[in-house]
CSV table of C-alpha atoms and ligand atoms in Angstrom, one decimal:
chain,number,residue,atom,x,y,z
A,1,MET,CA,0.8,0.5,-19.1
A,2,ARG,CA,-1.5,-1.7,-17.2
A,3,VAL,CA,1.0,-3.6,-14.6
A,4,PHE,CA,-0.1,-6.1,-12.3
A,5,ILE,CA,2.4,-6.4,-9.2
A,6,PRO,CA,1.9,-10.2,-7.1
A,7,GLY,CA,3.3,-9.4,-4.0
A,8,VAL,CA,2.7,-5.9,-3.8
A,9,ASP,CA,2.9,-5.5,0.1
A,10,GLY,CA,6.3,-6.6,-0.1
A,11,TYR,CA,9.8,-4.5,0.2
A,12,LEU,CA,10.2,-4.4,-3.4
A,13,GLY,CA,6.4,-4.4,-4.7
A,14,TRP,CA,5.1,-1.8,-2.4
A,15,SER,CA,8.2,0.3,-3.3
A,16,LEU,CA,7.5,-0.9,-7.5
A,17,ALA,CA,4.2,0.2,-7.3
A,18,GLN,CA,5.0,3.7,-6.2
A,19,HIS,CA,7.8,4.4,-8.5
A,20,LEU,CA,5.4,3.1,-11.6
A,21,ALA,CA,2.2,5.1,-10.7
A,22,ALA,CA,4.8,8.3,-10.4
A,23,ARG,CA,5.6,7.7,-13.8
A,24,GLY,CA,2.0,7.3,-14.9
A,25,HIS,CA,1.1,3.4,-15.0
A,26,GLU,CA,-2.0,2.1,-14.3
A,27,ILE,CA,-1.2,-0.8,-11.2
A,28,ALA,CA,-3.1,-3.3,-9.8
A,29,GLY,CA,-1.7,-5.8,-7.1
A,30,ALA,CA,-2.4,-9.1,-5.0
A,31,ASP,CA,-0.7,-10.2,-2.0
A,32,SER,CA,-1.9,-12.9,1.0
A,33,PHE,CA,0.2,-11.0,3.3
A,34,PHE,CA,2.4,-14.1,3.8
A,35,ARG,CA,5.5,-12.0,4.1
A,36,ARG,CA,4.1,-10.3,7.5
A,37,LYS,CA,3.5,-13.9,8.8
A,38,TRP,CA,6.4,-15.0,8.3
A,39,VAL,CA,8.6,-12.7,9.4
A,40,GLY,CA,6.2,-12.9,12.6
A,41,GLU,CA,6.8,-16.5,12.8
A,42,MET,CA,10.6,-15.2,13.0
A,43,GLU,CA,9.7,-13.5,16.2
A,44,SER,CA,10.7,-10.1,14.1
A,45,TRP,CA,8.7,-7.2,12.9
A,46,SER,CA,9.8,-4.3,9.8
A,47,ALA,CA,12.2,-2.0,11.5
A,48,THR,CA,10.1,0.6,9.4
A,49,PRO,CA,6.8,1.3,10.6
A,50,ILE,CA,4.6,-0.3,8.3
A,51,VAL,CA,1.2,0.4,8.1
A,52,SER,CA,-2.1,-1.7,7.0
A,53,MET,CA,-2.9,-2.4,3.2
A,54,ASP,CA,-6.2,-0.2,3.9
A,55,GLU,CA,-4.0,2.6,4.8
A,56,ARG,CA,-1.3,2.0,2.4
A,57,LEU,CA,-4.3,2.4,-0.6
A,58,LYS,CA,-5.8,5.3,1.2
A,59,ALA,CA,-2.1,7.1,1.2
A,60,PHE,CA,-1.6,5.9,-2.3
A,61,LYS,CA,-4.5,7.7,-3.7
A,62,GLU,CA,-3.6,11.0,-2.0
A,63,HIS,CA,-0.2,10.8,-3.5
A,64,TYR,CA,-0.4,9.8,-7.0
A,65,GLY,CA,-4.1,10.5,-7.6
A,66,ARG,CA,-5.2,7.2,-8.6
A,67,GLU,CA,-6.2,4.0,-7.0
A,68,LEU,CA,-4.0,1.3,-6.6
A,69,VAL,CA,-6.4,-1.9,-7.3
A,70,PHE,CA,-5.7,-4.3,-4.7
A,71,TRP,CA,-6.8,-8.0,-4.2
A,72,GLU,CA,-5.9,-10.3,-1.0
A,73,GLY,CA,-5.3,-13.9,-2.7
A,74,ASP,CA,-3.0,-16.7,-2.6
A,75,LEU,CA,-1.2,-17.0,-6.0
A,76,THR,CA,-1.2,-21.0,-5.5
A,77,GLU,CA,-4.7,-21.1,-5.9
A,78,TRP,CA,-5.4,-21.3,-9.8
A,79,ASP,CA,-9.6,-19.4,-9.6
A,80,PHE,CA,-8.0,-16.4,-7.6
A,81,VAL,CA,-5.2,-15.8,-10.4
A,82,GLU,CA,-7.8,-16.8,-13.2
A,83,SER,CA,-10.2,-14.1,-12.0
A,84,VAL,CA,-7.5,-11.3,-11.3
A,85,PHE,CA,-6.0,-11.7,-15.0
A,86,LYS,CA,-9.9,-11.5,-16.4
A,87,GLU,CA,-10.9,-8.5,-14.3
A,88,PHE,CA,-7.3,-6.6,-14.8
A,89,ARG,CA,-6.0,-8.1,-18.0
A,90,PRO,CA,-2.6,-6.9,-17.4
A,91,GLU,CA,-0.1,-5.7,-20.3
A,92,THR,CA,3.1,-6.3,-17.7
A,93,VAL,CA,3.2,-8.8,-14.9
A,94,VAL,CA,5.8,-8.2,-12.3
A,95,HIS,CA,6.1,-11.2,-10.3
A,96,LEU,CA,7.3,-10.4,-6.7
A,97,GLY,CA,4.7,-12.7,-4.9
A,98,GLU,CA,7.7,-15.6,-3.7
A,99,CYS,CA,9.1,-16.1,-0.6
A,100,PRO,CA,12.2,-14.7,-0.6
A,101,SER,CA,14.4,-16.5,2.5
A,102,ALA,CA,17.3,-18.8,1.9
A,103,PRO,CA,17.2,-19.7,5.7
A,104,PHE,CA,13.4,-20.0,5.8
A,105,SER,CA,13.5,-22.4,3.1
A,106,MET,CA,16.1,-24.1,5.3
A,107,VAL,CA,14.1,-24.7,8.8
A,108,ASP,CA,13.0,-28.2,7.9
A,109,VAL,CA,11.0,-30.3,5.6
A,110,HIS,CA,7.9,-28.2,6.1
A,111,HIS,CA,9.6,-24.8,5.4
A,112,ALA,CA,11.7,-26.2,2.5
A,113,VAL,CA,8.4,-27.7,1.1
A,114,MET,CA,6.2,-24.8,1.6
A,115,VAL,CA,8.8,-22.4,0.0
A,116,GLN,CA,9.2,-24.4,-3.1
A,117,THR,CA,5.6,-25.2,-4.0
A,118,ASN,CA,4.7,-21.4,-2.9
A,119,ASN,CA,7.2,-20.0,-5.2
A,120,ILE,CA,6.9,-22.8,-8.3
A,121,VAL,CA,3.4,-22.9,-8.3
A,122,SER,CA,2.5,-19.2,-8.4
A,123,THR,CA,4.8,-18.4,-11.3
A,124,PHE,CA,2.8,-21.7,-13.1
A,125,HIS,CA,-0.4,-20.1,-12.3
A,126,LEU,CA,1.1,-16.4,-13.7
A,127,MET,CA,2.3,-18.4,-16.9
A,128,PHE,CA,-1.0,-20.4,-17.5
A,129,ALA,CA,-3.1,-17.2,-16.8
A,130,MET,CA,-1.1,-15.2,-19.3
A,131,LYS,CA,-1.1,-18.0,-21.9
A,132,ASP,CA,-5.1,-18.4,-21.4
A,133,ILE,CA,-6.0,-14.8,-21.2
A,134,THR,CA,-3.2,-12.0,-21.8
A,135,PRO,CA,-0.9,-13.8,-24.5
A,136,ASP,CA,1.0,-10.5,-25.6
A,137,ALA,CA,1.9,-9.9,-21.9
A,138,HIS,CA,5.2,-9.6,-20.8
A,139,LEU,CA,6.1,-11.4,-17.2
A,140,ILE,CA,9.2,-9.8,-15.5
A,141,LYS,CA,9.9,-12.6,-13.0
A,142,LEU,CA,12.2,-12.0,-10.2
A,143,GLY,CA,15.4,-14.6,-10.3
A,144,THR,CA,18.2,-14.1,-8.2
A,145,MET,CA,21.9,-13.9,-8.6
A,146,GLY,CA,22.2,-17.0,-6.1
A,147,GLU,CA,20.4,-19.5,-8.7
A,148,TYR,CA,24.5,-19.3,-10.2
A,149,GLY,CA,26.1,-20.0,-6.9
A,150,THR,CA,29.6,-19.2,-6.8
A,151,PRO,CA,31.4,-21.3,-9.7
A,152,ASP,CA,34.9,-20.8,-10.0
A,153,MET,CA,35.0,-18.8,-13.7
A,154,ASP,CA,32.8,-15.6,-14.9
A,155,ILE,CA,29.3,-15.7,-15.0
A,156,PRO,CA,27.3,-14.6,-18.2
A,157,GLU,CA,24.0,-13.6,-18.5
A,158,GLY,CA,21.5,-16.6,-18.2
A,159,PHE,CA,23.2,-18.3,-21.3
A,160,PHE,CA,26.9,-19.2,-22.8
A,161,ASP,CA,28.3,-20.8,-25.9
A,162,VAL,CA,30.1,-23.9,-24.9
A,163,GLU,CA,31.9,-26.8,-27.1
A,164,PHE,CA,31.6,-30.4,-26.3
A,165,ARG,CA,32.7,-33.1,-28.5
A,166,GLY,CA,33.6,-30.9,-31.2
A,167,ARG,CA,29.9,-29.6,-31.5
A,168,LYS,CA,29.0,-26.4,-30.4
A,169,GLY,CA,25.9,-24.8,-28.4
A,170,HIS,CA,24.5,-22.2,-26.9
A,171,MET,CA,23.4,-23.0,-23.5
A,172,PRO,CA,21.9,-22.0,-20.3
A,173,PHE,CA,24.9,-21.5,-17.6
A,174,PRO,CA,24.9,-24.1,-14.9
A,175,ARG,CA,23.0,-23.6,-11.7
A,176,GLY,CA,24.7,-23.8,-8.6
A,177,ALA,CA,22.4,-22.9,-6.0
A,178,GLY,CA,22.7,-22.7,-2.4
A,179,SER,CA,19.5,-23.0,-0.4
A,180,TRP,CA,16.2,-24.6,-0.9
A,181,TYR,CA,14.8,-21.4,-1.6
A,182,HIS,CA,17.6,-20.2,-4.3
A,183,TRP,CA,16.6,-23.6,-6.0
A,184,SER,CA,13.2,-23.0,-6.2
A,185,LYS,CA,14.0,-19.6,-8.1
A,186,VAL,CA,15.9,-22.3,-10.6
A,187,HIS,CA,13.1,-24.5,-11.1
A,188,GLY,CA,10.9,-21.0,-12.0
A,189,SER,CA,13.5,-20.1,-14.5
A,190,ASN,CA,13.2,-23.5,-16.2
A,191,ASN,CA,9.6,-23.3,-16.4
A,192,ILE,CA,9.2,-20.1,-17.9
A,193,MET,CA,11.9,-20.6,-20.2
A,194,PHE,CA,10.0,-24.1,-21.5
A,195,ALA,CA,6.9,-21.7,-22.0
A,196,CYS,CA,8.4,-19.0,-23.9
A,197,LYS,CA,9.4,-21.8,-26.0
A,198,LEU,CA,6.0,-23.9,-25.9
A,199,TRP,CA,3.5,-21.0,-25.8
A,200,GLY,CA,5.7,-18.0,-27.3
A,201,LEU,CA,5.3,-16.1,-24.0
A,202,ARG,CA,7.6,-12.9,-23.7
A,203,ALA,CA,9.7,-13.3,-20.6
A,204,THR,CA,12.7,-11.3,-18.7
A,205,ASP,CA,14.1,-13.1,-15.9
A,206,VAL,CA,16.0,-11.1,-13.3
A,207,MET,CA,18.9,-12.4,-11.6
A,208,GLN,CA,19.0,-9.9,-9.1
A,209,GLY,CA,21.5,-9.3,-6.3
A,210,VAL,CA,21.2,-8.2,-2.6
A,211,VAL,CA,19.0,-5.3,-2.1
A,212,PHE,CA,19.5,-2.6,0.4
A,213,GLY,CA,18.2,0.9,1.4
A,214,THR,CA,15.3,2.0,3.8
A,215,ARG,CA,13.3,4.2,0.5
A,216,ILE,CA,13.0,5.2,-2.7
A,217,ASP,CA,12.5,9.4,-3.2
A,218,GLU,CA,8.7,8.8,-4.0
A,219,MET,CA,8.5,8.0,-0.2
A,220,ALA,CA,9.9,11.0,1.4
A,221,GLY,CA,7.4,13.0,3.5
A,222,ASP,CA,4.8,10.5,4.1
A,223,GLU,CA,5.2,7.2,6.7
A,224,ARG,CA,2.5,5.6,5.5
A,225,LEU,CA,4.4,5.2,2.0
A,226,LEU,CA,7.7,3.4,3.6
A,227,THR,CA,8.2,0.0,2.7
A,228,ARG,CA,9.3,-2.7,5.2
A,229,LEU,CA,12.8,-3.2,5.9
A,230,ASP,CA,13.7,-6.8,7.6
A,231,PHE,CA,16.4,-7.7,9.9
A,232,ASP,CA,15.8,-10.9,11.4
A,233,GLY,CA,18.3,-13.4,10.8
A,234,SER,CA,16.0,-15.3,8.2
A,235,PHE,CA,14.5,-12.0,6.0
A,236,GLY,CA,17.0,-9.6,6.3
A,237,THR,CA,19.6,-9.2,4.1
A,238,ALA,CA,23.4,-8.4,4.5
A,239,ILE,CA,23.5,-4.5,4.4
A,240,ASN,CA,19.9,-3.7,5.8
A,241,ARG,CA,21.0,-6.1,9.1
A,242,PHE,CA,24.4,-4.2,9.4
A,243,CYS,CA,22.7,-0.8,9.2
A,244,CYS,CA,20.0,-2.0,11.8
A,245,GLN,CA,22.8,-3.6,14.2
A,246,ALA,CA,24.9,-0.2,13.5
A,247,VAL,CA,21.9,1.8,15.1
A,248,ILE,CA,21.3,-0.4,18.0
A,249,GLY,CA,25.3,-0.8,18.8
A,250,HIS,CA,25.2,-4.3,18.2
A,251,PRO,CA,28.2,-5.7,16.6
A,252,LEU,CA,27.9,-6.0,12.6
A,253,THR,CA,28.3,-9.5,11.7
A,254,PRO,CA,29.8,-11.2,8.5
A,255,PHE,CA,29.3,-15.1,8.7
A,256,GLY,CA,32.6,-17.3,8.9
A,257,LYS,CA,35.5,-15.9,7.1
A,258,GLY,CA,33.3,-13.2,5.7
A,259,LEU,CA,35.0,-13.4,2.1
A,260,GLN,CA,31.8,-14.2,0.7
A,261,LYS,CA,31.2,-12.1,-2.3
A,262,ARG,CA,27.8,-10.7,-3.8
A,263,GLY,CA,26.3,-8.3,-6.2
A,264,PHE,CA,24.4,-5.6,-4.3
A,265,LEU,CA,22.1,-2.7,-5.5
A,266,PRO,CA,20.4,0.0,-4.0
A,267,LEU,CA,16.6,0.1,-3.8
A,268,ARG,CA,16.2,2.9,-6.2
A,269,ASP,CA,18.7,1.2,-8.7
A,270,SER,CA,16.3,-1.9,-8.5
A,271,MET,CA,13.5,0.2,-9.1
A,272,GLN,CA,15.4,1.8,-12.2
A,273,CYS,CA,16.0,-1.7,-13.5
A,274,LEU,CA,12.5,-3.4,-13.2
A,275,THR,CA,11.2,-0.1,-15.0
A,276,LEU,CA,13.6,-0.5,-18.0
A,277,ALA,CA,12.7,-4.2,-18.4
A,278,LEU,CA,9.1,-3.0,-18.5
A,279,ASP,CA,10.1,-0.1,-21.2
A,280,HIS,CA,11.7,-2.3,-23.4
A,281,PRO,CA,9.7,-5.8,-23.5
A,282,ALA,CA,10.9,-9.1,-24.3
A,283,GLU,CA,9.8,-10.1,-28.0
A,284,ALA,CA,7.1,-12.7,-28.5
A,285,GLY,CA,8.6,-16.3,-27.5
A,286,GLU,CA,11.7,-14.5,-26.2
A,287,TYR,CA,13.2,-15.6,-23.0
A,288,ARG,CA,16.0,-13.4,-21.7
A,289,VAL,CA,17.9,-13.0,-19.0
A,290,PHE,CA,19.6,-9.6,-17.0
A,291,ASN,CA,21.7,-9.9,-14.2
A,292,GLN,CA,20.9,-7.0,-12.1
A,293,PHE,CA,23.2,-5.3,-9.4
A,294,GLU,CA,25.4,-2.3,-9.5
A,295,GLU,CA,28.7,-3.8,-7.7
A,296,VAL,CA,30.4,-6.9,-6.4
A,297,TYR,CA,31.5,-6.5,-2.6
A,298,GLY,CA,32.6,-9.2,0.0
A,299,VAL,CA,30.7,-8.9,3.2
A,300,THR,CA,33.1,-7.7,5.6
A,301,ASP,CA,34.0,-4.9,3.4
A,302,LEU,CA,30.4,-4.1,3.6
A,303,ALA,CA,30.4,-4.2,7.3
A,304,HIS,CA,33.5,-2.0,7.2
A,305,LYS,CA,31.9,0.6,4.9
A,306,VAL,CA,28.3,1.0,7.2
A,307,GLN,CA,31.1,1.1,10.0
A,308,ALA,CA,32.5,4.4,8.5
A,309,ALA,CA,29.2,5.8,7.3
A,310,ALA,CA,28.1,5.1,11.1
A,311,GLU,CA,31.2,6.9,12.6
A,312,LYS,CA,30.3,9.7,10.4
A,313,LEU,CA,27.3,10.1,12.1
A,314,GLY,CA,28.4,9.9,15.4
A,315,ILE,CA,27.7,6.3,16.1
A,316,GLU,CA,30.5,3.7,16.7
A,317,SER,CA,30.5,-0.1,15.9
A,318,GLU,CA,32.4,-2.8,16.1
A,319,ILE,CA,32.5,-5.8,13.8
A,320,ARG,CA,32.4,-9.7,15.2
A,321,ALA,CA,32.1,-12.5,12.7
A,322,LEU,CA,29.7,-15.2,13.8
A,323,VAL,CA,30.1,-18.8,13.0
A,324,ASN,CA,28.6,-19.4,9.5
A,325,PRO,CA,25.1,-21.0,10.1
A,326,ARG,CA,25.0,-21.5,6.4
A,327,VAL,CA,27.1,-24.2,3.9
A,328,GLU,CA,28.7,-21.9,1.5
A,329,LEU,CA,31.9,-21.0,0.4
A,330,GLU,CA,33.9,-18.1,2.3
A,331,ASP,CA,36.2,-17.1,0.0
A,332,HIS,CA,36.1,-17.6,-3.8
A,333,TYR,CA,36.2,-16.1,-7.1
A,334,TYR,CA,33.1,-14.2,-8.1
A,335,ASN,CA,32.8,-12.1,-11.6
A,336,PRO,CA,29.1,-11.9,-12.9
A,337,ASP,CA,28.5,-10.0,-16.4
A,338,HIS,CA,26.0,-7.3,-15.8
A,339,GLN,CA,25.7,-5.8,-19.3
A,340,HIS,CA,22.3,-6.2,-20.4
A,341,LEU,CA,20.9,-3.4,-18.2
A,342,LEU,CA,23.5,-0.9,-18.8
A,343,ASP,CA,22.8,-1.4,-22.5
A,344,LEU,CA,19.2,-0.4,-22.0
A,345,GLY,CA,20.5,2.9,-20.2
A,346,TYR,CA,20.8,1.6,-16.6
A,347,ARG,CA,23.0,4.3,-14.7
A,348,PRO,CA,24.0,2.8,-11.5
A,349,SER,CA,23.6,5.7,-8.7
A,350,HIS,CA,27.4,4.5,-7.4
A,351,ASP,CA,26.9,6.5,-4.4
A,352,VAL,CA,26.8,3.7,-1.8
A,353,ASP,CA,27.8,5.9,0.8
A,354,ALA,CA,25.0,8.6,0.3
A,355,GLU,CA,22.9,5.6,0.6
A,356,LEU,CA,24.0,4.1,3.7
A,357,ARG,CA,23.8,7.5,5.5
A,358,ILE,CA,19.8,7.9,4.2
A,359,MET,CA,19.6,4.1,5.4
A,360,LEU,CA,21.2,4.8,8.9
A,361,GLU,CA,19.4,8.2,9.3
A,362,ASP,CA,16.2,6.5,8.9
A,363,LEU,CA,16.9,3.5,11.1
A,364,THR,CA,18.5,5.9,13.9
A,365,LYS,CA,14.6,7.2,14.3
A,366,TYR,CA,13.6,3.5,14.6
A,367,CYS,CA,15.9,1.9,16.7
A,368,ASP,CA,13.4,1.4,19.6
A,369,ARG,CA,11.4,-1.3,16.9
A,370,ILE,CA,15.0,-2.8,16.2
A,371,ASP,CA,16.4,-2.9,19.7
A,372,ALA,CA,12.8,-4.6,21.2
A,373,LYS,CA,13.5,-7.6,18.7
A,374,ARG,CA,17.3,-7.6,19.0
A,375,ASP,CA,17.5,-11.0,19.6
A,376,VAL,CA,16.4,-11.8,16.2
A,377,LEU,CA,19.6,-10.5,14.8
A,378,ILE,CA,22.0,-13.6,15.8
A,379,PRO,CA,20.7,-16.3,13.1
A,380,ASP,CA,19.1,-19.3,14.4
A,381,VAL,CA,18.8,-21.6,11.0
A,382,LYS,CA,21.3,-23.5,10.6
A,383,TRP,CA,21.9,-25.4,6.9
A,384,LYS,CA,22.6,-28.8,8.4
A,385,GLY,CA,19.5,-28.5,10.1
A,386,ASP,CA,19.3,-28.0,14.3
A,387,ARG,CA,17.8,-24.6,15.1
A,388,GLU,CA,19.8,-22.6,17.5
A,389,ARG,CA,21.3,-18.8,17.9
A,390,VAL,CA,25.0,-19.3,16.4
A,391,ALA,CA,27.5,-18.0,18.7
A,392,TYR,CA,30.6,-15.4,17.7
A,393,LEU,CA,33.8,-16.6,16.1
A,394,HIS,CA,36.8,-15.8,18.6
A,395,ASP,CA,39.1,-15.5,15.3
A,396,PRO,CA,40.1,-11.8,14.2
A,397,VAL,CA,37.5,-10.9,11.1
A,398,ALA,CA,39.8,-11.2,7.9
A,399,SER,CA,39.6,-8.5,5.9
A,400,ALA,CA,39.1,-8.9,2.2
B,1,USQ,N1,25.9,-12.3,5.2
B,1,USQ,C1,26.7,-11.9,6.3
B,1,USQ,N2,26.3,-11.8,7.6
B,1,USQ,C2,24.7,-11.3,7.5
B,1,USQ,C3,24.1,-11.7,6.4
B,1,USQ,C4,24.5,-12.3,5.6
B,1,USQ,O1,27.8,-12.5,6.3
B,1,USQ,O2,24.4,-10.6,8.8
B,1,USQ,C5,26.2,-13.2,4.1
B,1,USQ,C6,25.9,-14.5,4.0
B,1,USQ,O3,26.1,-15.5,4.6
B,1,USQ,C7,26.0,-14.4,2.6
B,1,USQ,C8,25.5,-13.0,1.9
B,1,USQ,O4,25.8,-12.4,3.4
B,1,USQ,O5,27.1,-15.4,2.1
B,1,USQ,C9,24.4,-12.8,1.1
B,1,USQ,O6,23.3,-13.1,2.1
B,1,USQ,P1,22.1,-12.3,2.4
B,1,USQ,O7,21.3,-12.7,3.5
B,1,USQ,O8,22.2,-11.0,2.3
B,1,USQ,O9,21.3,-12.3,1.3
B,1,USQ,P2,20.6,-13.9,0.5
B,1,USQ,O10,20.5,-14.9,1.5
B,1,USQ,O11,21.7,-14.6,-0.6
B,1,USQ,O12,19.5,-13.7,0.0
B,1,USQ,C10,19.0,-12.6,-0.5
B,1,USQ,C11,17.9,-12.4,-0.6
B,1,USQ,C12,17.3,-13.2,-1.7
B,1,USQ,C13,17.8,-12.8,-2.8
B,1,USQ,C14,19.5,-12.8,-3.0
B,1,USQ,C15,20.3,-12.5,-3.9
B,1,USQ,O13,17.0,-12.9,0.7
B,1,USQ,O14,15.7,-13.0,-2.0
B,1,USQ,O15,17.4,-13.9,-3.8
B,1,USQ,O16,19.6,-11.9,-1.7
B,1,USQ,S1,21.8,-13.3,-3.9
B,1,USQ,O17,22.4,-13.1,-2.4
B,1,USQ,O18,22.3,-12.6,-5.2
B,1,USQ,O19,21.5,-14.7,-4.5
C-alpha cells in the first residue's frame, strides 16, 4: 500500500516508516524539521543521537531495500501539500505532523497560536488534498486521549448514547482537554468528523495515550535507525522522562500528588495499533474513533515501576514530587474504553517491565547526552503563564 506519513522525522513517524517498510508497504514522508527546532528552543535535544534526514534516508534504503520518498516542507502551505498528493497519490495518510506538546502550547500567546494554527491548518490541508486528489484514501489522524480530559465517568470511544428530555441520540462524547495543544486536537477531530459527513472521506481518529519506549525491533543494530526520545519538561513524556532521570541519578518527578492517571502504551504497541487501523480502513463516509492505549497507570506508580526496573540493573533512584506546573486534577476517576483495536486483533505486549529494562539499557549508553542537559528535566512552563523552573514539593510522595 502507498502510505504517506506527514511528520516522518518525529518519534512516531520515523518508527512507523520502518515498521511499515518492513511489512512491504511503499512509504513517503514529509517533514519541516520543526520538532528538532522546537526542542532546541527548549534548550534540549534527543537523548538518542538522531542523525540528519539524509543519513536516515541512506540507512533506510540499505535496510529495507527501497527508498523512502521524502519531501522537506511545511504542511501549513497548501501548494506543498497539493504537490505531494499529486505526485505520490497516497492510499493511506497517517497524520503525525503536528506539534505534540501540551507545555509548549502554554508558553505564551505566540506558542498557543502557533500550535493551534499548525495543527488545525495542517489537518485541513490534508483533508482537502484527499477530497480533491485521493478521495478513496484513508486518513489515520493522531488525536489524543487528552481530548476527553478526566471526567468523573467512564469514557467511551468517541461516541455515546444519551437521553435528554425524552429523546435519544448517539453523540460525540464531550471533550474536556487540559491544554491549548489538547484543544487543537479536539478542533482537528471535529473538522475531520464534518469532512467525512460532507465529502464521504474515510477516517480513523486515534485517541492515543502516552507512548513510551526507545525503539522497535526494526531499529536494532544500526544507530542511524534510532528514533528520537525527548526528556525536557515540554517534549518529554512521563515514562520516557522517568527513565532518563533514573540513568543519570536525577530524582524521578511525579507532579503534585502524583495520582494523575493516564493510558500508556509502548512504542511497539503504538506501531501495532496504527498498522491494524491501516490494514482495516474505515468505510467511505465513516468517521471512527479508536482509544489507543494498553493500560491505565497513576504517574507515581509508574515512577515506582521505573525505580524497581532501574534497581534490577544496579541503578539507585529516588522519587521526589515537583510542584505541579499544570492545571489538572491530581487525584481522579479514570476508566476509558479501548475495545475497538482489541476487536481488530490488537494483542498488547503487556510486558512493561521488559520494555523498561530495554529503555534503561539503551538510555544508559546515552546518559552523557542527558546529563549535559539535565537542567531541562525540571519543567519551566507553568499553565498559569509565568516561566520559571518549578520547585520540589516537601511533602512525602503519595502512592495510589
Ligand atoms: N507528569 C508527571 N511528571 C513528569 C511528566 C508528566 O507527573 O515528569 C504527569 C503530567 O502532569 C500528566 C501526566 O504525567 O498528568 C502525563 O503527562 P505527559 O507529559 O507524559 O503527557 P501529556 O502532556 O498528557 O502529553 C503526551 C504527549 C501528547 C499526547 C498525550 C496523550 O506529549 O502528544 O497527546 O501524551 S494523553 O496524555 O493521553 O493525553
